[in-house]
PDB file of C-alpha atoms in Angstrom:
ATOM      1  CA  UNK C   1      83.799 210.778 160.782  1.00  0.00           C
ATOM      2  CA  UNK C   2      83.425 207.684 158.561  1.00  0.00           C
ATOM      3  CA  UNK C   3      80.434 207.067 156.265  1.00  0.00           C
ATOM      4  CA  UNK C   4      80.294 203.546 154.862  1.00  0.00           C
ATOM      5  CA  UNK C   5      79.595 203.230 151.154  1.00  0.00           C
ATOM      6  CA  UNK C   6      76.626 201.020 150.505  1.00  0.00           C
ATOM      7  CA  UNK C   7      76.418 199.679 146.980  1.00  0.00           C
ATOM      8  CA  UNK C   8      72.981 198.905 145.687  1.00  0.00           C
ATOM      9  CA  UNK C   9      73.244 196.690 142.602  1.00  0.00           C
ATOM     10  CA  UNK C  10      69.759 197.688 141.502  1.00  0.00           C
ATOM     11  CA  UNK C  11      71.130 201.118 140.649  1.00  0.00           C
ATOM     12  CA  UNK C  12      74.456 200.014 139.240  1.00  0.00           C
ATOM     13  CA  UNK C  13      73.834 200.125 135.502  1.00  0.00           C
ATOM     14  CA  UNK C  14      77.313 198.836 134.638  1.00  0.00           C
ATOM     15  CA  UNK C  15      76.852 195.565 136.529  1.00  0.00           C
ATOM     16  CA  UNK C  16      73.397 195.161 135.011  1.00  0.00           C
ATOM     17  CA  UNK C  17      74.637 195.839 131.481  1.00  0.00           C
ATOM     18  CA  UNK C  18      77.537 193.404 131.899  1.00  0.00           C
ATOM     19  CA  UNK C  19      75.307 190.690 133.332  1.00  0.00           C
ATOM     20  CA  UNK C  20      72.748 191.193 130.584  1.00  0.00           C
ATOM     21  CA  UNK C  21      75.490 190.824 127.979  1.00  0.00           C
ATOM     22  CA  UNK C  22      76.381 187.323 129.105  1.00  0.00           C
ATOM     23  CA  UNK C  23      73.007 186.187 130.374  1.00  0.00           C
ATOM     24  CA  UNK C  24      72.415 182.826 128.718  1.00  0.00           C
ATOM     25  CA  UNK C  25      68.703 182.769 129.567  1.00  0.00           C
ATOM     26  CA  UNK C  26      67.482 185.127 126.864  1.00  0.00           C
ATOM     27  CA  UNK C  27      64.060 185.258 125.449  1.00  0.00           C
ATOM     28  CA  UNK C  28      63.855 186.112 121.771  1.00  0.00           C
ATOM     29  CA  UNK C  29      63.797 189.838 121.188  1.00  0.00           C
ATOM     30  CA  UNK C  30      62.076 191.196 118.158  1.00  0.00           C
ATOM     31  CA  UNK C  31      63.291 194.626 117.238  1.00  0.00           C
ATOM     32  CA  UNK C  32      61.649 195.862 114.103  1.00  0.00           C
ATOM     33  CA  UNK C  33      63.296 198.604 112.181  1.00  0.00           C
ATOM     34  CA  UNK C  34      62.657 199.673 108.644  1.00  0.00           C
ATOM     35  CA  UNK C  35      65.569 200.292 106.327  1.00  0.00           C
ATOM     36  CA  UNK C  36      66.499 203.907 105.740  1.00  0.00           C
ATOM     37  CA  UNK C  37      65.042 205.316 102.517  1.00  0.00           C
ATOM     38  CA  UNK C  38      66.311 208.344 100.598  1.00  0.00           C
ATOM     39  CA  UNK C  39      64.368 209.872  97.714  1.00  0.00           C
ATOM     40  CA  UNK C  40      66.133 212.140  95.229  1.00  0.00           C
ATOM     41  CA  UNK C  41      64.537 214.120  92.422  1.00  0.00           C
ATOM     42  CA  UNK C  42      65.903 215.706  89.286  1.00  0.00           C
ATOM     43  CA  UNK C  43      64.249 216.977  86.105  1.00  0.00           C
ATOM     44  CA  UNK C  44      63.784 213.520  84.603  1.00  0.00           C
ATOM     45  CA  UNK C  45      63.288 211.097  87.506  1.00  0.00           C
ATOM     46  CA  UNK C  46      62.900 210.258  91.177  1.00  0.00           C
ATOM     47  CA  UNK C  47      65.418 207.825  92.687  1.00  0.00           C
ATOM     48  CA  UNK C  48      64.657 205.825  95.834  1.00  0.00           C
ATOM     49  CA  UNK C  49      67.571 204.375  97.765  1.00  0.00           C
ATOM     50  CA  UNK C  50      66.771 201.676 100.337  1.00  0.00           C
ATOM     51  CA  UNK C  51      69.743 200.871 102.580  1.00  0.00           C
ATOM     52  CA  UNK C  52      70.163 197.500 104.268  1.00  0.00           C
ATOM     53  CA  UNK C  53      73.597 196.069 105.146  1.00  0.00           C
ATOM     54  CA  UNK C  54      74.269 192.754 103.437  1.00  0.00           C
ATOM     55  CA  UNK C  55      71.386 193.256 101.020  1.00  0.00           C
ATOM     56  CA  UNK C  56      71.522 190.977  97.992  1.00  0.00           C
ATOM     57  CA  UNK C  57      69.553 191.060  94.761  1.00  0.00           C
ATOM     58  CA  UNK C  58      67.916 187.710  95.595  1.00  0.00           C
ATOM     59  CA  UNK C  59      66.342 189.194  98.748  1.00  0.00           C
ATOM     60  CA  UNK C  60      64.505 192.009  96.898  1.00  0.00           C
ATOM     61  CA  UNK C  61      61.183 192.207  95.108  1.00  0.00           C
ATOM     62  CA  UNK C  62      59.860 195.405  93.565  1.00  0.00           C
ATOM     63  CA  UNK C  63      56.514 195.587  91.802  1.00  0.00           C
ATOM     64  CA  UNK C  64      53.521 197.778  91.004  1.00  0.00           C
ATOM     65  CA  UNK C  65      50.303 196.512  92.629  1.00  0.00           C
ATOM     66  CA  UNK C  66      46.724 196.643  91.264  1.00  0.00           C
ATOM     67  CA  UNK C  67      46.231 200.152  92.646  1.00  0.00           C
ATOM     68  CA  UNK C  68      49.319 201.429  90.796  1.00  0.00           C
ATOM     69  CA  UNK C  69      51.425 201.739  93.973  1.00  0.00           C
ATOM     70  CA  UNK C  70      55.071 200.709  94.302  1.00  0.00           C
ATOM     71  CA  UNK C  71      55.628 197.706  96.594  1.00  0.00           C
ATOM     72  CA  UNK C  72      59.133 197.059  97.945  1.00  0.00           C
ATOM     73  CA  UNK C  73      59.806 193.746  99.712  1.00  0.00           C
ATOM     74  CA  UNK C  74      63.030 192.594 101.288  1.00  0.00           C
ATOM     75  CA  UNK C  75      62.882 188.967 102.357  1.00  0.00           C
ATOM     76  CA  UNK C  76      65.783 187.609 104.360  1.00  0.00           C
ATOM     77  CA  UNK C  77      66.545 184.073 103.306  1.00  0.00           C
ATOM     78  CA  UNK C  78      69.492 183.629 105.701  1.00  0.00           C
ATOM     79  CA  UNK C  79      69.446 180.650 108.005  1.00  0.00           C
ATOM     80  CA  UNK C  80      69.491 181.384 111.713  1.00  0.00           C
ATOM     81  CA  UNK C  81      71.625 178.659 113.199  1.00  0.00           C
ATOM     82  CA  UNK C  82      74.162 178.780 116.001  1.00  0.00           C
ATOM     83  CA  UNK C  83      77.562 178.475 114.388  1.00  0.00           C
ATOM     84  CA  UNK C  84      81.079 178.097 115.601  1.00  0.00           C
ATOM     85  CA  UNK C  85      84.049 178.739 113.427  1.00  0.00           C
ATOM     86  CA  UNK C  86      87.630 179.791 113.073  1.00  0.00           C
ATOM     87  CA  UNK C  87      89.046 183.297 112.667  1.00  0.00           C
ATOM     88  CA  UNK C  88      92.735 183.956 112.175  1.00  0.00           C
ATOM     89  CA  UNK C  89      93.555 180.451 113.380  1.00  0.00           C
ATOM     90  CA  UNK C  90      91.603 180.729 116.647  1.00  0.00           C
ATOM     91  CA  UNK C  91      88.466 178.659 117.144  1.00  0.00           C
ATOM     92  CA  UNK C  92      85.375 180.401 118.453  1.00  0.00           C
ATOM     93  CA  UNK C  93      81.707 179.947 119.174  1.00  0.00           C
ATOM     94  CA  UNK C  94      79.056 182.594 119.600  1.00  0.00           C
ATOM     95  CA  UNK C  95      78.164 183.467 123.168  1.00  0.00           C
ATOM     96  CA  UNK C  96      75.534 185.903 121.960  1.00  0.00           C
ATOM     97  CA  UNK C  97      74.243 186.644 118.466  1.00  0.00           C
ATOM     98  CA  UNK C  98      72.273 189.762 117.673  1.00  0.00           C
ATOM     99  CA  UNK C  99      72.814 190.110 113.936  1.00  0.00           C
ATOM    100  CA  UNK C 100      69.374 189.411 112.645  1.00  0.00           C
ATOM    101  CA  UNK C 101      67.494 190.754 109.685  1.00  0.00           C
ATOM    102  CA  UNK C 102      63.770 190.503 109.339  1.00  0.00           C
ATOM    103  CA  UNK C 103      61.465 190.786 106.378  1.00  0.00           C
ATOM    104  CA  UNK C 104      60.382 194.222 105.246  1.00  0.00           C
ATOM    105  CA  UNK C 105      57.511 195.281 103.014  1.00  0.00           C
ATOM    106  CA  UNK C 106      56.394 198.811 102.264  1.00  0.00           C
ATOM    107  CA  UNK C 107      53.904 200.246  99.776  1.00  0.00           C
ATOM    108  CA  UNK C 108      54.535 203.694  98.342  1.00  0.00           C
ATOM    109  CA  UNK C 109      51.958 205.849  96.575  1.00  0.00           C
ATOM    110  CA  UNK C 110      53.621 207.170  93.455  1.00  0.00           C
ATOM    111  CA  UNK C 111      53.188 210.685  92.117  1.00  0.00           C
ATOM    112  CA  UNK C 112      51.088 210.948  88.948  1.00  0.00           C
ATOM    113  CA  UNK C 113      54.136 212.110  87.001  1.00  0.00           C
ATOM    114  CA  UNK C 114      55.967 208.747  87.376  1.00  0.00           C
ATOM    115  CA  UNK C 115      56.184 206.622  84.223  1.00  0.00           C
ATOM    116  CA  UNK C 116      55.157 203.278  85.768  1.00  0.00           C
ATOM    117  CA  UNK C 117      56.055 201.344  82.602  1.00  0.00           C
ATOM    118  CA  UNK C 118      59.760 202.219  82.798  1.00  0.00           C
ATOM    119  CA  UNK C 119      60.652 201.799  86.490  1.00  0.00           C
ATOM    120  CA  UNK C 120      63.954 199.978  87.030  1.00  0.00           C
ATOM    121  CA  UNK C 121      65.866 198.734  90.080  1.00  0.00           C
ATOM    122  CA  UNK C 122      69.338 197.482  91.001  1.00  0.00           C
ATOM    123  CA  UNK C 123      71.227 196.410  94.127  1.00  0.00           C
ATOM    124  CA  UNK C 124      74.763 197.612  94.722  1.00  0.00           C
ATOM    125  CA  UNK C 125      76.827 197.813  97.928  1.00  0.00           C
ATOM    126  CA  UNK C 126      73.835 197.039 100.181  1.00  0.00           C
ATOM    127  CA  UNK C 127      71.599 199.666  98.590  1.00  0.00           C
ATOM    128  CA  UNK C 128      68.500 198.951  96.531  1.00  0.00           C
ATOM    129  CA  UNK C 129      68.154 201.812  94.031  1.00  0.00           C
ATOM    130  CA  UNK C 130      64.815 202.236  92.307  1.00  0.00           C
ATOM    131  CA  UNK C 131      64.724 204.602  89.337  1.00  0.00           C
ATOM    132  CA  UNK C 132      61.291 206.178  88.819  1.00  0.00           C
ATOM    133  CA  UNK C 133      61.395 208.100  85.533  1.00  0.00           C
ATOM    134  CA  UNK C 134      59.039 211.005  85.077  1.00  0.00           C
ATOM    135  CA  UNK C 135      56.596 211.111  82.203  1.00  0.00           C
ATOM    136  CA  UNK C 136      58.036 213.446  79.605  1.00  0.00           C
ATOM    137  CA  UNK C 137      55.801 216.482  79.279  1.00  0.00           C
ATOM    138  CA  UNK C 138      54.132 216.676  75.927  1.00  0.00           C
ATOM    139  CA  UNK C 139      55.138 219.714  73.919  1.00  0.00           C
ATOM    140  CA  UNK C 140      52.473 222.363  73.902  1.00  0.00           C
ATOM    141  CA  UNK C 141      50.554 222.233  70.651  1.00  0.00           C
ATOM    142  CA  UNK C 142      50.210 225.584  69.002  1.00  0.00           C
ATOM    143  CA  UNK C 143      46.999 226.016  67.210  1.00  0.00           C
ATOM    144  CA  UNK C 144      46.018 228.768  64.831  1.00  0.00           C
ATOM    145  CA  UNK C 145      42.421 228.407  63.859  1.00  0.00           C
ATOM    146  CA  UNK C 146      39.484 230.557  62.926  1.00  0.00           C
ATOM    147  CA  UNK C 147      36.290 229.972  64.875  1.00  0.00           C
ATOM    148  CA  UNK C 148      33.035 230.423  63.022  1.00  0.00           C
ATOM    149  CA  UNK C 149      30.477 232.587  64.719  1.00  0.00           C
ATOM    150  CA  UNK C 150      26.928 231.298  64.480  1.00  0.00           C
TER     151      UNK C 150
END
């Protein structure tokens, strides 16, 4: 007995994915993701690491706001224009471009033990590192004193 195979394109995810890839009628998609943040601690400091591929020093702003919180801003200043070019001698143009970086701003409440006057930051290999030194504990004062009894 023969059973014909009926293909229903509505359920064929491969055709849909392929068609979506080359669909020239896109509407802008806004996918918002925050950069990954690691926080390390040792005896003398906390270190925040904010990862964003292609991150440059010029894109970053780090400050302490009026409430004493740490504010980290990453502002993409890249131009979004459709470009063509040449790679390895072959000319090309973009059929689809998805590399896009948006602006990011996050406020962090700092622990009381952070020395806000000596916070430093640097960008290296796409990672913004923020060093948050701890306030050095004051040595315990030993006091030997006689208390008068009234």
